[in-house]
Coordinates of C-alpha atoms and ligand atoms in Angstrom, one line a residue:
X1 CA 95.4 92.6 75.4
X2 CA 93.8 93.1 78.7
X3 CA 92.2 96.6 78.9
X4 CA 89.7 96.3 81.7
X5 CA 90.2 96.0 85.4
X6 CA 87.3 95.1 87.8
X7 CA 87.3 96.4 91.4
X8 CA 84.8 94.5 93.6
X9 CA 84.2 97.2 96.2
X10 CA 80.8 96.4 97.6
X11 CA 81.8 94.6 100.9
X12 CA 80.8 96.1 104.2
X13 CA 84.3 96.4 105.7
X14 CA 83.1 95.3 109.1
X15 CA 86.7 94.9 110.4
X16 CA 87.1 98.6 110.1
X17 CA 83.9 99.7 111.9
X18 CA 83.1 102.3 112.9
X19 CA 85.3 104.0 110.3
X20 CA 83.5 102.2 107.5
X21 CA 80.0 102.9 108.8
X22 CA 79.4 105.8 106.4
X23 CA 82.6 105.6 104.4
X24 CA 83.7 102.9 102.0
X25 CA 86.7 100.8 103.2
X26 CA 88.3 101.4 99.8
X27 CA 88.5 105.1 100.6
X28 CA 90.6 104.6 103.7
X29 CA 93.8 106.5 103.1
X30 CA 97.4 105.1 103.4
X31 CA 99.1 108.5 103.9
X32 CA 97.1 110.8 101.7
X33 CA 95.9 108.4 99.1
X34 CA 92.8 106.2 99.3
X35 CA 93.4 102.4 98.9
X36 CA 91.4 102.3 95.7
X37 CA 93.6 104.9 94.0
X38 CA 96.6 102.7 94.6
X39 CA 94.8 99.9 92.9
X40 CA 93.8 102.1 89.9
X41 CA 97.4 103.3 89.6
X42 CA 98.5 99.7 89.5
X43 CA 96.0 98.9 86.8
X44 CA 97.2 101.9 84.7
X45 CA 100.8 100.7 85.2
X46 CA 99.7 97.5 83.5
X47 CA 98.3 99.4 80.6
X48 CA 94.6 99.1 81.5
X49 CA 92.2 101.8 80.3
X50 CA 88.9 101.0 81.8
X51 CA 88.2 100.7 85.5
X52 CA 85.0 98.9 86.2
X53 CA 83.9 99.3 89.8
X54 CA 81.3 97.2 91.6
X55 CA 79.9 99.3 94.4
X56 CA 77.1 99.1 96.9
X57 CA 75.1 101.2 99.2
X58 CA 77.2 104.0 100.9
X59 CA 79.9 103.9 98.3
X60 CA 79.2 107.2 96.5
X61 CA 82.5 108.7 97.7
X62 CA 84.4 106.4 95.3
X63 CA 82.6 107.9 92.3
X64 CA 83.2 111.4 93.6
X65 CA 86.8 110.7 94.1
X66 CA 87.4 109.8 90.5
X67 CA 85.5 112.8 89.2
X68 CA 86.7 116.4 88.8
X69 CA 85.7 118.7 91.7
X70 CA 85.3 122.0 89.9
X71 CA 84.8 123.9 93.1
X72 CA 88.1 122.5 94.5
X73 CA 89.9 123.1 91.2
X74 CA 88.7 126.7 91.2
X75 CA 89.7 127.3 94.8
X76 CA 93.3 126.0 94.5
X77 CA 94.2 126.9 90.9
X78 CA 97.4 128.9 90.8
X79 CA 98.0 128.5 94.6
X80 CA 100.9 126.7 96.3
X81 CA 98.5 123.8 97.0
X82 CA 97.7 122.9 93.4
X83 CA 100.3 120.1 93.3
X84 CA 98.2 118.1 95.8
X85 CA 95.8 117.4 93.0
X86 CA 98.4 116.3 90.4
X87 CA 98.3 112.6 91.1
X88 CA 94.5 112.2 91.1
X89 CA 94.3 114.4 88.0
X90 CA 96.7 112.1 86.2
X91 CA 94.6 109.1 87.1
X92 CA 91.4 110.7 85.9
X93 CA 93.0 111.7 82.6
X94 CA 94.5 108.3 81.9
X95 CA 91.5 106.0 82.2
X96 CA 87.7 105.9 82.2
X97 CA 85.5 104.7 85.0
X98 CA 82.3 102.7 84.9
X99 CA 80.2 101.6 87.8
X100 CA 77.6 99.1 88.7
X101 CA 76.0 98.1 92.0
X102 CA 75.9 94.8 93.8
X103 CA 72.5 95.0 95.4
X104 CA 72.9 92.0 97.7
X105 CA 76.3 91.1 99.2
X106 CA 76.4 87.5 98.2
X107 CA 80.2 87.1 98.1
X108 CA 83.2 87.9 95.9
X109 CA 82.2 85.5 93.1
X110 CA 78.8 87.2 93.0
X111 CA 80.4 90.7 93.0
X112 CA 82.6 89.6 90.0
X113 CA 79.5 88.3 88.2
X114 CA 77.8 91.6 88.8
X115 CA 80.6 93.2 86.9
X116 CA 79.9 91.2 83.7
X117 CA 77.8 94.0 82.3
X118 CA 80.8 96.3 82.5
X119 CA 83.3 93.7 81.2
X120 CA 81.6 91.9 78.4
X121 CA 83.2 89.0 76.6
X122 CA 86.9 89.6 77.1
X123 CA 89.6 88.6 79.6
X124 CA 90.0 91.1 82.4
X125 CA 91.9 91.8 85.6
X126 CA 90.5 92.0 89.1
X127 CA 92.0 94.0 92.0
X128 CA 90.8 93.8 95.6
X129 CA 91.9 97.3 96.7
X130 CA 92.3 96.3 100.3
X131 CA 95.2 94.1 99.2
X132 CA 97.7 96.9 98.7
X133 CA 100.7 95.9 96.6
X134 CA 104.0 97.7 95.9
X135 CA 106.7 96.9 93.4
X136 CA 110.2 95.9 94.5
X137 CA 113.4 96.7 92.8
X138 CA 113.0 96.8 89.0
X139 CA 110.1 94.4 88.9
X140 CA 106.9 95.8 87.4
X141 CA 103.6 95.9 89.4
X142 CA 102.0 92.6 90.3
X143 CA 99.4 93.1 87.6
X144 CA 102.0 93.9 85.0
X145 CA 103.8 90.6 85.8
X146 CA 100.5 88.7 85.6
X147 CA 99.5 90.3 82.2
X148 CA 102.9 89.1 80.8
X149 CA 102.0 85.6 81.9
X150 CA 98.5 85.9 80.5
X151 CA 99.9 86.9 77.1
X152 CA 101.9 83.6 77.1
X153 CA 99.3 81.2 78.6
X154 CA 95.9 82.8 77.8
X155 CA 94.2 81.4 80.8
X156 CA 92.9 82.6 84.2
X157 CA 95.7 83.4 86.7
X158 CA 95.6 84.1 90.4
X159 CA 98.3 85.8 92.5
X160 CA 99.6 83.8 95.4
X161 CA 101.8 84.3 98.4
X162 CA 103.3 81.9 101.0
X163 CA 101.6 82.4 104.3
X164 CA 102.1 80.9 107.8
X165 CA 100.1 77.7 107.9
X166 CA 98.2 79.0 110.9
X167 CA 96.6 81.7 108.6
X168 CA 95.1 79.4 106.0
X169 CA 91.6 80.0 107.4
X170 CA 91.7 83.6 106.1
X171 CA 92.5 82.8 102.5
X172 CA 91.7 80.7 99.4
X173 CA 94.5 78.1 99.4
X174 CA 95.8 76.3 96.3
X175 CA 97.7 73.2 95.5
X176 CA 99.4 72.5 92.2
X177 CA 102.6 71.6 90.4
X178 CA 105.2 74.1 89.4
X179 CA 105.6 74.5 85.6
X180 CA 108.0 77.5 85.7
X181 CA 109.8 79.1 88.6
X182 CA 107.0 80.4 90.9
X183 CA 104.2 79.5 88.5
X184 CA 101.9 76.6 89.4
X185 CA 99.2 74.7 87.4
X186 CA 96.4 74.5 89.9
X187 CA 95.1 71.0 90.9
X188 CA 93.0 72.0 93.9
X189 CA 91.7 75.1 95.7
X190 CA 89.9 75.4 99.0
X191 CA 88.3 78.5 100.5
X192 CA 89.5 79.4 104.0
X193 CA 90.5 75.9 105.1
X194 CA 91.5 75.0 108.7
X195 CA 95.3 74.7 108.8
X196 CA 95.0 70.9 109.3
X197 CA 92.9 70.6 106.0
X198 CA 94.9 73.1 103.9
X199 CA 96.4 71.6 100.8
X200 CA 99.5 74.0 101.1
X201 CA 100.5 77.3 102.5
X202 CA 100.0 79.1 99.1
X203 CA 97.3 81.7 99.6
X204 CA 95.4 83.6 96.9
X205 CA 95.7 87.4 97.3
X206 CA 93.6 90.1 95.7
X207 CA 94.9 90.0 92.1
X208 CA 93.4 87.9 89.4
X209 CA 93.3 87.7 85.6
X210 CA 90.1 86.0 84.5
X211 CA 88.9 84.7 81.1
X212 CA 85.3 85.6 80.4
X213 CA 84.0 82.0 80.6
X214 CA 84.3 82.5 84.3
X215 CA 80.9 84.4 84.3
X216 CA 78.9 81.3 83.1
X217 CA 80.8 79.2 85.6
X218 CA 79.9 81.6 88.5
X219 CA 76.2 81.5 87.4
X220 CA 76.3 77.8 88.0
X221 CA 78.3 78.0 91.3
X222 CA 76.3 77.2 94.4
X223 CA 77.0 79.2 97.6
X224 CA 80.0 77.7 99.4
X225 CA 81.9 78.7 102.6
X226 CA 79.9 81.2 104.7
X227 CA 76.9 80.8 102.4
X228 CA 78.6 83.1 99.8
X229 CA 79.3 82.5 96.1
X230 CA 83.0 82.0 96.2
X231 CA 85.3 82.9 93.2
X232 CA 87.6 80.1 94.5
X233 CA 84.8 77.5 93.8
X234 CA 84.3 78.8 90.3
X235 CA 88.0 78.9 89.6
X236 CA 88.4 75.3 90.7
X237 CA 85.7 74.3 88.2
X238 CA 87.6 76.3 85.5
X239 CA 90.8 74.5 86.5
X240 CA 89.2 71.1 86.3
X241 CA 88.0 71.7 82.7
X242 CA 91.0 73.5 81.5
X243 CA 93.9 75.3 83.1
X244 CA 94.2 77.9 85.9
X245 CA 97.6 79.2 87.0
X246 CA 98.8 80.5 90.3
X247 CA 101.7 82.9 90.3
X248 CA 104.0 83.7 93.2
X249 CA 104.4 87.4 92.4
X250 CA 107.4 89.5 93.1
X251 CA 106.5 92.4 95.3
X252 CA 105.2 93.5 98.7
X253 CA 101.6 93.0 99.8
X254 CA 99.7 94.5 102.7
X255 CA 96.3 93.2 103.9
X256 CA 94.8 96.6 104.4
X257 CA 91.4 94.9 105.2
X258 CA 92.9 94.2 108.6
X259 CA 94.0 96.8 111.1
X260 CA 97.5 95.3 111.5
X261 CA 98.1 95.2 107.7
X262 CA 96.8 98.7 107.4
X263 CA 99.2 100.1 110.0
X264 CA 102.1 98.1 108.5
X265 CA 101.3 99.6 105.0
X266 CA 101.1 103.1 106.5
X267 CA 104.5 102.8 108.2
X268 CA 106.0 101.3 105.0
X269 CA 104.8 104.0 102.7
X270 CA 105.7 106.7 105.2
X271 CA 109.3 105.5 105.4
X272 CA 109.4 105.1 101.6
X273 CA 108.2 108.7 101.1
X274 CA 110.7 110.0 103.5
X275 CA 113.5 108.3 101.7
X276 CA 112.6 110.1 98.4
Ligands
UTP301 P1 86.2 90.8 102.4 O1 86.2 89.4 102.7 O2 87.4 91.6 102.7 O3 84.9 91.5 103.0 O4 86.0 91.0 100.8 P2 84.6 93.0 103.4 O5 83.2 93.1 103.6 O6 85.2 94.0 102.4 O7 85.4 93.2 104.7 P3 85.1 92.6 106.2 O8 85.6 91.2 106.2 O9 83.6 92.7 106.5 O10 85.9 93.5 107.1 C1 87.0 90.9 99.8 C2 86.7 91.8 98.7 O11 85.5 91.5 98.0 C3 84.6 92.5 98.0 C4 85.0 93.5 99.1 O12 84.6 94.8 98.8 C5 86.5 93.3 99.1 O13 87.1 94.1 98.2 N1 83.2 92.0 98.1 C6 83.0 91.0 99.0 C7 82.2 92.5 97.3 O14 82.4 93.4 96.5 N2 80.9 91.9 97.5 C8 80.7 90.9 98.4 O15 79.5 90.4 98.4 C9 81.7 90.4 99.2

């Protein structure tokens, strides 16, 4: 059973400056809810109980968000505004939070390794909160779908999406062979390849299930693209020595780390709320 979800949330969020100068990117709200709360709710929907958050300087607001504000509770208790706190209260009651800091921003692989102390020796999920996902139809959340696959295959799994070939330089890109409908056994993986060098148009998005041997592999992984320790490089190593799967999830994803994706998500959730 996968019970822990890791949230690497130490990045600078430069694409959202100046908004992210003093505020974590993960706290940017889509409507009234910060990105990271959507991520935590997705993890809870997949039956996870422990949220392990890798933070950095200037990220205190995340810890405060997932804590009770007694002053605020006292102010609005019994008033017509009390319902505004219902969702976040539910989140706080349904899981526990633990935090560690990534002292130097050495890349996503390094951020995940920093989380080892919170995860220990068990398989775990990873959510990048700036990839905001929503369920479609009767499908469960992306993480719920991935946990089901993990229970069957017991190996690391990445979520993938088809992207326009011209965008491959923004993502980790995989190639592999399909073993089930929408499920690929990975043969190759490249971080942010030029479109002409990309092995496919299947891009990794911010949802992973990782087996704990990944930590030792990351420790041996040399800095790659951009001088950062890339999770893609570590996963390729894991794939070569065993099996890593890529799953074309059912659902909608918004790249809220970019202004375009963020605006799209805002419009989408606004319309969805108004349909209720
Ligand atoms: P991004 O590539 O989106 O980087 O990181 P960023 O710093 O958040 O945003 P930009 O590109 O400067 O606008 C992908 C995810 O990995 C985390 C980020 O917080 C984000 O969730 N990350 C990245 C870390 O936690 N530590 C790192 O050293 C790098």
